[in-house]
Short mmCIF file of N, CA and C in Angstrom, two decimals:
data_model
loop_
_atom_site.label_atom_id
_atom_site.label_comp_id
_atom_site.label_asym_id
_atom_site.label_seq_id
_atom_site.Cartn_x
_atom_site.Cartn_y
_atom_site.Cartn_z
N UNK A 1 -17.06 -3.89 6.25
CA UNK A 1 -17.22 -5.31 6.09
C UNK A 1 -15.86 -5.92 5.79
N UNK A 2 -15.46 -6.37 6.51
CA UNK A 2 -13.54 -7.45 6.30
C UNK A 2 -13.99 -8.89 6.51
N UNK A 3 -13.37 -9.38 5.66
CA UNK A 3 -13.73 -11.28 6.03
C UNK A 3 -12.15 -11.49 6.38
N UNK A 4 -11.55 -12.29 6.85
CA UNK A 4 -10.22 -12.79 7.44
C UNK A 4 -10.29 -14.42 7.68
N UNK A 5 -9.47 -14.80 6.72
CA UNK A 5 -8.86 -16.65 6.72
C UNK A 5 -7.38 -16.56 7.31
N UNK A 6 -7.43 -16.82 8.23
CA UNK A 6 -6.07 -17.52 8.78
C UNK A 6 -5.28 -18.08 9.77
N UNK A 7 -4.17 -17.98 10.63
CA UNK A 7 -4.22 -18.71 11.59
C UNK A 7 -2.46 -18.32 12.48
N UNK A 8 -2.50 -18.55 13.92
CA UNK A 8 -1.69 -17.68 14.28
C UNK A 8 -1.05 -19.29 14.76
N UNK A 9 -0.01 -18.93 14.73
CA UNK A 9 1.36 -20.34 15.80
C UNK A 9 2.29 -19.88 16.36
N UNK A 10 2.29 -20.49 17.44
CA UNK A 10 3.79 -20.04 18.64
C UNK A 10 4.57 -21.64 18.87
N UNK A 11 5.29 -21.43 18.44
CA UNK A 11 6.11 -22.77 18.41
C UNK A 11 7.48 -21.99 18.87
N UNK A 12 8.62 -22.98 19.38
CA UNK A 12 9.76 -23.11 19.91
C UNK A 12 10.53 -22.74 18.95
N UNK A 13 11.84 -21.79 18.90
CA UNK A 13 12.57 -21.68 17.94
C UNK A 13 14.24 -21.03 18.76
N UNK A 14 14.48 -22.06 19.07
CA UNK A 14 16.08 -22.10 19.84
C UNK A 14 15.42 -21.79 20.90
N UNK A 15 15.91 -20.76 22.01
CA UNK A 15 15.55 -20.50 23.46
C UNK A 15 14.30 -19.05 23.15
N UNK A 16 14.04 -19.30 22.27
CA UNK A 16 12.84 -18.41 22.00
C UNK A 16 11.61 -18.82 21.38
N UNK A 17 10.69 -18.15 21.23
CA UNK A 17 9.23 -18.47 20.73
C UNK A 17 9.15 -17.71 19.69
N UNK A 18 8.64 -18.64 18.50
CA UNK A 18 8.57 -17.86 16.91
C UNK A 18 6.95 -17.72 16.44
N UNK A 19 6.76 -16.32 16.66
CA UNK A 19 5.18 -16.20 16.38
C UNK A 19 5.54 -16.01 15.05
N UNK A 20 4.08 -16.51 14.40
CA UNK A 20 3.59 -16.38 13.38
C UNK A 20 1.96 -15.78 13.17
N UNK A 21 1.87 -15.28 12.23
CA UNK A 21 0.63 -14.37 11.53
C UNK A 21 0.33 -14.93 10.29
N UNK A 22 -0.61 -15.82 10.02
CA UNK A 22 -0.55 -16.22 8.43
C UNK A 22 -2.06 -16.12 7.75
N UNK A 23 -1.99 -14.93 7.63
CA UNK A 23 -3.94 -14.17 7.03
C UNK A 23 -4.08 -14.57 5.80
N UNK A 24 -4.16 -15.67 5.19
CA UNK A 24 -4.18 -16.40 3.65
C UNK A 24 -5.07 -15.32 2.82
N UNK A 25 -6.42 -15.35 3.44
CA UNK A 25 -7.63 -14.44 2.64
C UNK A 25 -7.76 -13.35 3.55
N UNK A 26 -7.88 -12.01 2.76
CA UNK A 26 -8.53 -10.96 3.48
C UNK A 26 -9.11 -9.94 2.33
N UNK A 27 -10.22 -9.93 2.58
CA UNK A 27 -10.87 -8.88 1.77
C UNK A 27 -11.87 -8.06 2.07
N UNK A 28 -11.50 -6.68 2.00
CA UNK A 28 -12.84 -5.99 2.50
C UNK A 28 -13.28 -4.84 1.44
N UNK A 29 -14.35 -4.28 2.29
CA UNK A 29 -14.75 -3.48 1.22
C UNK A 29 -14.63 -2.06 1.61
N UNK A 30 -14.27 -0.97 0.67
CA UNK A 30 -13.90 0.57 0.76
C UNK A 30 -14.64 1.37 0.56
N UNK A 31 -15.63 2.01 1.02
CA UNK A 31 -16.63 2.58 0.52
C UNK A 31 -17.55 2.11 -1.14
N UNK A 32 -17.10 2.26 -2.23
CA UNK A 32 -17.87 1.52 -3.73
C UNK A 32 -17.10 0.20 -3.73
N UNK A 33 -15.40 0.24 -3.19
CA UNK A 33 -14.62 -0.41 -3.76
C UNK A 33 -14.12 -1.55 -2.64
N UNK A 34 -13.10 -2.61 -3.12
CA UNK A 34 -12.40 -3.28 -1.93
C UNK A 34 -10.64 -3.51 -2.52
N UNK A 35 -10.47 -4.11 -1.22
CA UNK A 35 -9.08 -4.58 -1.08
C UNK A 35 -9.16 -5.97 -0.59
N UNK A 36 -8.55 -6.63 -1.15
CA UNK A 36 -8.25 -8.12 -1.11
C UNK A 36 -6.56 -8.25 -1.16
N UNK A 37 -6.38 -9.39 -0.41
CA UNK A 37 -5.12 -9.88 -0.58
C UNK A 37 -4.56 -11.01 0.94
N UNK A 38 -3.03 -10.96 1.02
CA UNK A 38 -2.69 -12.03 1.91
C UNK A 38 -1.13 -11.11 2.29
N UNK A 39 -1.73 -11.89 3.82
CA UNK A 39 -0.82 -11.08 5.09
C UNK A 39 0.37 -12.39 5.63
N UNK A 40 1.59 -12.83 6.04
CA UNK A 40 2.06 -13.29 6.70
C UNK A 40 3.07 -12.68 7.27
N UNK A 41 3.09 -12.65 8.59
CA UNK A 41 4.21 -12.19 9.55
C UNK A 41 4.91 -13.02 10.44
N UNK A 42 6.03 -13.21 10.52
CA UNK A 42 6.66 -14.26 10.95
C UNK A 42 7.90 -13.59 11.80
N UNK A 43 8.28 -13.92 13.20
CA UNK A 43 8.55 -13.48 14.28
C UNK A 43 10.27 -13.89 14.49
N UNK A 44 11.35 -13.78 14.30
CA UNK A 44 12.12 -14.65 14.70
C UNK A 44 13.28 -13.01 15.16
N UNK A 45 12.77 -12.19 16.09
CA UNK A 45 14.20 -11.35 16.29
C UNK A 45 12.99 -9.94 16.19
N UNK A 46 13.59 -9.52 14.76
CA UNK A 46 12.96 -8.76 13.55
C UNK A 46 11.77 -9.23 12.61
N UNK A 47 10.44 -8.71 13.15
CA UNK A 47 9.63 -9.56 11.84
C UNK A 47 9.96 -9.49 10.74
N UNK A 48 9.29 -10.59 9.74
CA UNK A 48 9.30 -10.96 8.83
C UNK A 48 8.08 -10.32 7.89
N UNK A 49 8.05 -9.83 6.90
CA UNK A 49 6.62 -9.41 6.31
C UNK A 49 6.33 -10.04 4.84
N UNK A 50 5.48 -10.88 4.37
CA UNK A 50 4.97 -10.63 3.05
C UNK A 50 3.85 -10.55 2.90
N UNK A 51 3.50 -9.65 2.36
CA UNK A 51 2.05 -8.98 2.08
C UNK A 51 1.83 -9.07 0.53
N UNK A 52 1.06 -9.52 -0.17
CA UNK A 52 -0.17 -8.87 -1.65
C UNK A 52 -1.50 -8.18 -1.57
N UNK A 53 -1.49 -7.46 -1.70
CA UNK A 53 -2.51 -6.44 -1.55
C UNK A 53 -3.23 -6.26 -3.39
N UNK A 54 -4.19 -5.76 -3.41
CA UNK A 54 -5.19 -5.70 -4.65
C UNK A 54 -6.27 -4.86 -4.25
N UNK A 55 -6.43 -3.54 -5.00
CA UNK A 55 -7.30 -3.09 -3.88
C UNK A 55 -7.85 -2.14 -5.63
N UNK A 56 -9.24 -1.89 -5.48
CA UNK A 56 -10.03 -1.19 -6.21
C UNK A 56 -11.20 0.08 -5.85
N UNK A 57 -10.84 1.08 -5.66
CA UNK A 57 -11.25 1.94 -5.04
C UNK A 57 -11.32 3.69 -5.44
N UNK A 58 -12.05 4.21 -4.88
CA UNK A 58 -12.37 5.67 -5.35
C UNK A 58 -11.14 5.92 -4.65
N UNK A 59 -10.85 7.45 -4.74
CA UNK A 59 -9.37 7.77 -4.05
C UNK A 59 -9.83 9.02 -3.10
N UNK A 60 -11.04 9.53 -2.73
CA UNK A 60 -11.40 9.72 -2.24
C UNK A 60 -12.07 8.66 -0.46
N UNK A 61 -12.27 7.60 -1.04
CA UNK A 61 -12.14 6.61 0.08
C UNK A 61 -10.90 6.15 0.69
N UNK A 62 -9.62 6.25 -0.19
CA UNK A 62 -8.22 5.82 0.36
C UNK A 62 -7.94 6.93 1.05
N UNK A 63 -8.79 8.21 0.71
CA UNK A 63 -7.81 9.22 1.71
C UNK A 63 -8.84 9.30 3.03
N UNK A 64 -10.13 9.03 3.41
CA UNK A 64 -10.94 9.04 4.60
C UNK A 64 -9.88 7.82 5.42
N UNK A 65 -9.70 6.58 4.47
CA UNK A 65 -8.92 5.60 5.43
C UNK A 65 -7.47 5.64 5.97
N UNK A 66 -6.77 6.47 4.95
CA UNK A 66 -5.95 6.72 5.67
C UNK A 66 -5.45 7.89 6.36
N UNK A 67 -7.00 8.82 6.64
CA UNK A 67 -6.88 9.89 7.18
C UNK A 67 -5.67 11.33 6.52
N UNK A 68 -5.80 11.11 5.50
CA UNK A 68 -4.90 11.99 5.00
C UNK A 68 -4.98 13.66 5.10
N UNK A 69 -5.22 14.19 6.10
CA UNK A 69 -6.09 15.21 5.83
C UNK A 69 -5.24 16.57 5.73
N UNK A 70 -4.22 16.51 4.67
CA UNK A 70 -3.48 17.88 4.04
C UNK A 70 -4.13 17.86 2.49
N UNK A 71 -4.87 16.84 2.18
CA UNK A 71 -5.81 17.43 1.28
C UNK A 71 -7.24 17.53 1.50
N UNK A 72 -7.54 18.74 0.94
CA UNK A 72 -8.47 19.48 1.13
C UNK A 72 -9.73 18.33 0.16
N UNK A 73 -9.38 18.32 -1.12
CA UNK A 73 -10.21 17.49 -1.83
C UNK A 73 -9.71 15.82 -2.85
N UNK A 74 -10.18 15.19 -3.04
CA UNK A 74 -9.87 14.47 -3.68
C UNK A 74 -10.91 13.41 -4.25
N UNK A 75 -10.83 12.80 -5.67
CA UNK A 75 -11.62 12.48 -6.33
C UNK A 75 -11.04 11.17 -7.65
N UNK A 76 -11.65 10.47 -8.11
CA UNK A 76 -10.88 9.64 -9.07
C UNK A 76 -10.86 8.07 -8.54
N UNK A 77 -10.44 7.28 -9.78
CA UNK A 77 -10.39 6.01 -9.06
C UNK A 77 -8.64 5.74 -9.04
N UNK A 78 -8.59 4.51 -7.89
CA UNK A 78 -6.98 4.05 -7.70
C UNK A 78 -7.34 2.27 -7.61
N UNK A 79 -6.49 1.58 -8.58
CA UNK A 79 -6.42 0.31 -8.81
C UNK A 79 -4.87 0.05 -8.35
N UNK A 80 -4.88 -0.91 -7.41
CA UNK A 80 -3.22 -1.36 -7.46
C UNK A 80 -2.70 -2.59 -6.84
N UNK A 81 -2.10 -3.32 -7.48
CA UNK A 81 -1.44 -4.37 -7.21
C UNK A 81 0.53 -4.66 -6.41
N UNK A 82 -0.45 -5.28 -5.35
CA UNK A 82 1.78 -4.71 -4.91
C UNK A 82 1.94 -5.93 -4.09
N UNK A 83 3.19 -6.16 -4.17
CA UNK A 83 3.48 -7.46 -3.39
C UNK A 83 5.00 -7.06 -2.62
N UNK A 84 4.98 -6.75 -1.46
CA UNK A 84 6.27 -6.62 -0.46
C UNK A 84 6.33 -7.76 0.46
N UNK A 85 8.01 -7.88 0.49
CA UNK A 85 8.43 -8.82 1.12
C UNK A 85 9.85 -8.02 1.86
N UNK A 86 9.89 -7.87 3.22
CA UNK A 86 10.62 -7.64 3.57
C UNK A 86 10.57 -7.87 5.45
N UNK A 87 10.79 -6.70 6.13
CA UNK A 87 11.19 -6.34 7.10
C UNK A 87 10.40 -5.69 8.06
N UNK A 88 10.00 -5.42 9.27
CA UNK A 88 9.24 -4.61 9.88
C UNK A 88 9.78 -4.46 11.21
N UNK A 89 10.07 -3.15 11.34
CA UNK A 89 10.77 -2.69 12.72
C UNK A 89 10.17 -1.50 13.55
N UNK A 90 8.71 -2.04 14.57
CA UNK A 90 7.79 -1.76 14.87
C UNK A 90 9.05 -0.06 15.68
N UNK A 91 8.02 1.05 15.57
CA UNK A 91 8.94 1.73 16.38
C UNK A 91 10.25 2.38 16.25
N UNK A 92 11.36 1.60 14.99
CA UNK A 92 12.08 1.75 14.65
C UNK A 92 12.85 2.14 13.41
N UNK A 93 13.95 2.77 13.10
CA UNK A 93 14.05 3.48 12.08
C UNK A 93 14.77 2.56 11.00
N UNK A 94 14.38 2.83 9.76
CA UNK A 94 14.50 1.63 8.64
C UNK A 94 15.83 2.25 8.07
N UNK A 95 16.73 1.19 8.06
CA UNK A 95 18.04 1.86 7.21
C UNK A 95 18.27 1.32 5.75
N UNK A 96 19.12 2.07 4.97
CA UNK A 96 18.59 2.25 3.29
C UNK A 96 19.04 0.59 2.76
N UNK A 97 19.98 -0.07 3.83
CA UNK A 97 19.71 -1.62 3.67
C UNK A 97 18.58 -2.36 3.83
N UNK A 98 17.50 -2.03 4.74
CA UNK A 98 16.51 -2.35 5.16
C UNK A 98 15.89 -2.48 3.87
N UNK A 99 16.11 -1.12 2.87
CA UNK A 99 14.94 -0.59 1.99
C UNK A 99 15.60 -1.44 0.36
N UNK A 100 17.01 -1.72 0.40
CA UNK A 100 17.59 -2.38 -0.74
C UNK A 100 17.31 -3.98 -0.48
N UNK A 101 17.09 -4.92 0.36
CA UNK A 101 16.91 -6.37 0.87
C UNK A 101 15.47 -6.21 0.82
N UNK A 102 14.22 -4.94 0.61
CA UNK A 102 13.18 -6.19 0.19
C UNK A 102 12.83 -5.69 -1.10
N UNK A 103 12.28 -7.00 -0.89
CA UNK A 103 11.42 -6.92 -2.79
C UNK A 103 10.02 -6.54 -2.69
N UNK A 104 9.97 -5.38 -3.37
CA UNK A 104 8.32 -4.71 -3.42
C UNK A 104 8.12 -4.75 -5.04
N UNK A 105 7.14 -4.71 -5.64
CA UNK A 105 6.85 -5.16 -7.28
C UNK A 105 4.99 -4.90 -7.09
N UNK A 106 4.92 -4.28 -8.18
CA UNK A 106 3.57 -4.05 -8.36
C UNK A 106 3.12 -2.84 -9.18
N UNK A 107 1.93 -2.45 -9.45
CA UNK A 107 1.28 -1.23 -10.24
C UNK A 107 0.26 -0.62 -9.61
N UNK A 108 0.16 0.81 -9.63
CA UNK A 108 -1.03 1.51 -9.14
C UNK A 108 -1.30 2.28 -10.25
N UNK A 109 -2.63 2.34 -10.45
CA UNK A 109 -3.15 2.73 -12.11
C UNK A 109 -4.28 3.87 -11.44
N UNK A 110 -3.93 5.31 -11.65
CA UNK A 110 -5.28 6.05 -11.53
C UNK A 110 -5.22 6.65 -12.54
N UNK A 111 -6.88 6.66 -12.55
CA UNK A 111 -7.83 7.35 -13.25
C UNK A 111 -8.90 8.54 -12.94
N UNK A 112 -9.02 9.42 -14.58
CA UNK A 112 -9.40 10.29 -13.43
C UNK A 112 -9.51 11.31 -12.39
N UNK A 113 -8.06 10.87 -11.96
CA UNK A 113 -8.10 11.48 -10.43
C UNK A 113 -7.59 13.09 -9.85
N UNK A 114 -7.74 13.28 -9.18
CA UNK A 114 -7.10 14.83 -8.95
C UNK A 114 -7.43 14.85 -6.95
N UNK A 115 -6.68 16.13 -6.78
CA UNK A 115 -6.83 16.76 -5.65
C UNK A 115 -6.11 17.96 -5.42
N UNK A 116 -6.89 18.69 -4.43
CA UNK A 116 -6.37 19.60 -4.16
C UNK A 116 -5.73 19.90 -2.46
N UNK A 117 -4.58 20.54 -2.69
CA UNK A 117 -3.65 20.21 -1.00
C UNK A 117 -4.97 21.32 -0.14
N UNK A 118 -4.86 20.88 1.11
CA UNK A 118 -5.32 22.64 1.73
C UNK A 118 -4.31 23.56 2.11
N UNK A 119 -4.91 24.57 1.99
CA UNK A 119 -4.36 26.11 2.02
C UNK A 119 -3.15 26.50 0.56
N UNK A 120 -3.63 25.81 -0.41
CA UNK A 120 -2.78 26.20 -1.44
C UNK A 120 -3.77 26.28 -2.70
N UNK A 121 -3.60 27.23 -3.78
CA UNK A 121 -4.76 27.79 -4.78
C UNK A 121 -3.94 26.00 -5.96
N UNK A 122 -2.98 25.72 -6.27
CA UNK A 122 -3.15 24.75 -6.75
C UNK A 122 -3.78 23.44 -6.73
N UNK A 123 -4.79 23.00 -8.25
CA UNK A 123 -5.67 21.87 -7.96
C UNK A 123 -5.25 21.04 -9.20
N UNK A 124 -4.53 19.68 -8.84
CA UNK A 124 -4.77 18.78 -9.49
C UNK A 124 -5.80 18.05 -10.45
N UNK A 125 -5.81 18.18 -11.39
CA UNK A 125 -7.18 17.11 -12.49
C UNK A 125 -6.77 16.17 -13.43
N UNK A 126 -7.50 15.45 -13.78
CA UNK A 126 -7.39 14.55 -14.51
C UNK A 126 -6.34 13.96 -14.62
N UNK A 127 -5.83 13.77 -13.37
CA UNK A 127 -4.47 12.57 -13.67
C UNK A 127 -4.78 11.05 -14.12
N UNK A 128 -4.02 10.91 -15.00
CA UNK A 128 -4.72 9.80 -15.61
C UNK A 128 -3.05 8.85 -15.64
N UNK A 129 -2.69 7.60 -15.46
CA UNK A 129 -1.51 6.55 -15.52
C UNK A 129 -1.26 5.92 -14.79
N UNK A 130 0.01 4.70 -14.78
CA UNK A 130 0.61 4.42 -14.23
C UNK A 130 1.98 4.13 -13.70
N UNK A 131 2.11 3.99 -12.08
CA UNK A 131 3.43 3.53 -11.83
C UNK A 131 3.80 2.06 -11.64
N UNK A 132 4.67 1.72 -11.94
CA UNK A 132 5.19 0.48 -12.43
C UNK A 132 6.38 0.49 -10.84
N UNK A 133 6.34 -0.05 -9.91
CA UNK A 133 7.06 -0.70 -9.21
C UNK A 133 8.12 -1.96 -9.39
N UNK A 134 9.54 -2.20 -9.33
CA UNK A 134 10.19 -3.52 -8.97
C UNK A 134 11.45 -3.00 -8.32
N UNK A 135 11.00 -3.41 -7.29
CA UNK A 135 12.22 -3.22 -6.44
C UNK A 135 12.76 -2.09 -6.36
N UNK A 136 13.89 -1.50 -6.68
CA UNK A 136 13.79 0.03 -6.57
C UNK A 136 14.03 1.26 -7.63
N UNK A 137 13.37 0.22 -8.96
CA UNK A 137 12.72 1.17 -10.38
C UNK A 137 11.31 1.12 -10.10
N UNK A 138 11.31 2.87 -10.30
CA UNK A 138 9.96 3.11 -10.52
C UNK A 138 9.62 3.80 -11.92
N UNK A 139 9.11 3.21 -12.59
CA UNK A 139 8.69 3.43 -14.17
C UNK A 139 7.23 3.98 -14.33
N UNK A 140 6.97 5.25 -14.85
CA UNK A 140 6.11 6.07 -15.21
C UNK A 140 5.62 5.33 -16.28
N UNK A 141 4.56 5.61 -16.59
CA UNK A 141 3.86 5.09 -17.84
C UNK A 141 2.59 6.15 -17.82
N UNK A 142 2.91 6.72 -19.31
CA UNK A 142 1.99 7.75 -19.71
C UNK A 142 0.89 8.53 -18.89
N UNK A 143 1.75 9.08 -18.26
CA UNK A 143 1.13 9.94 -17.08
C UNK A 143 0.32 11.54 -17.74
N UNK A 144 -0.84 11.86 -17.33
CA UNK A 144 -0.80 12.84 -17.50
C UNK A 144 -2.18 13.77 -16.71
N UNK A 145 -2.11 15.15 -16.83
CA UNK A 145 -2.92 15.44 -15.52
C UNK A 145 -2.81 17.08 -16.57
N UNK A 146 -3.87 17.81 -15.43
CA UNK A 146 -4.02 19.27 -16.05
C UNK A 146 -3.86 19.61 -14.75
N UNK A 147 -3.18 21.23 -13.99
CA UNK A 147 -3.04 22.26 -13.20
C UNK A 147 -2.85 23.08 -13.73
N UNK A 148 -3.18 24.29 -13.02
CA UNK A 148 -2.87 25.69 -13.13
C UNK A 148 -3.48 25.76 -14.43
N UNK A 149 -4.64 25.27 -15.07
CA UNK A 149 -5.24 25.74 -16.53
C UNK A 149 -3.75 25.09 -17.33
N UNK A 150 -3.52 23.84 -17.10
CA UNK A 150 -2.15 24.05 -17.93
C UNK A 150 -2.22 22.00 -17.80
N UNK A 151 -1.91 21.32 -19.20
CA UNK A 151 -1.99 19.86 -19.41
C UNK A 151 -0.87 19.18 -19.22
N UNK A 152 -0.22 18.68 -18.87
CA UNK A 152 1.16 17.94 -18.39
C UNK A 152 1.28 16.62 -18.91
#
């Protein structure tokens, strides 16, 4: 189930045409959970991206969607808030300027959660915290999890 508010424009911009993508509302739902947020893409060369995303979900449903399938199992919930603004170079390879010019900021908070990779006897549990995103600090906050019979 996805609902989508928004609206596309091709207007003139020097001897070229400047598409735009401007998805104000989008929210759907993830198996128990959803993702909400707002899309604009804006065309002039090199797109343009700013995205907010908000998404509340088992982490077992984030990995069916994004097909993750080097783990074998996974379980727990994932809450996260992120807001990127940058660049998108369909096809093409992102250089570490690419990755210092945008601004990404946000938190992903699991609970809970664990998994295990396939073909390896180590299994993740109870990871429980969060990461703290801005720009390019990433700040741990009281992380902690059990493997190997052993609490971290």
């Amino acid at each position: 189930n996805i609902n989508i508010e928004g609206m596309y424009e091709n207007k003139p911009y020097g001897n070229k045409q400047e598409q735009t993508i401007d998805i104000k509302k989008l929210y759907a739902h993830i198996g128990n959970g959803k993702i909400e947020g707002s899309l604009k893409i804006s065309n002039a060369g090199i797109p343009s991206v700013e995205a907010v995303v908000r998404a509340e979900a088992d982490v077992n449903d984030i990995k069916e969607l994004m097909k993750l399938d080097t783990l074998e199992s996974t379980h727990g919930k994932l809450k996260i808030n992120a807001v990127y603004k940058g660049i998108y170079k369909p096809g093409k390879e992102y250089s570490a300027a690419d990755y210092r010019n945008a601004e990404i900021s946000g938190d992903i908070l699991l609970v809970d959660a664990g998994c295990k990779i396939k073909n390896s006897t180590v299994e993740i549990d109870k990871l429980n915290g969060m990461l703290v995103i801005n720009n390019r600090d990433f700040i741990v906050n009281n992380i902690s999890s059990t493997a190997l019979n052993s609490v971290f």
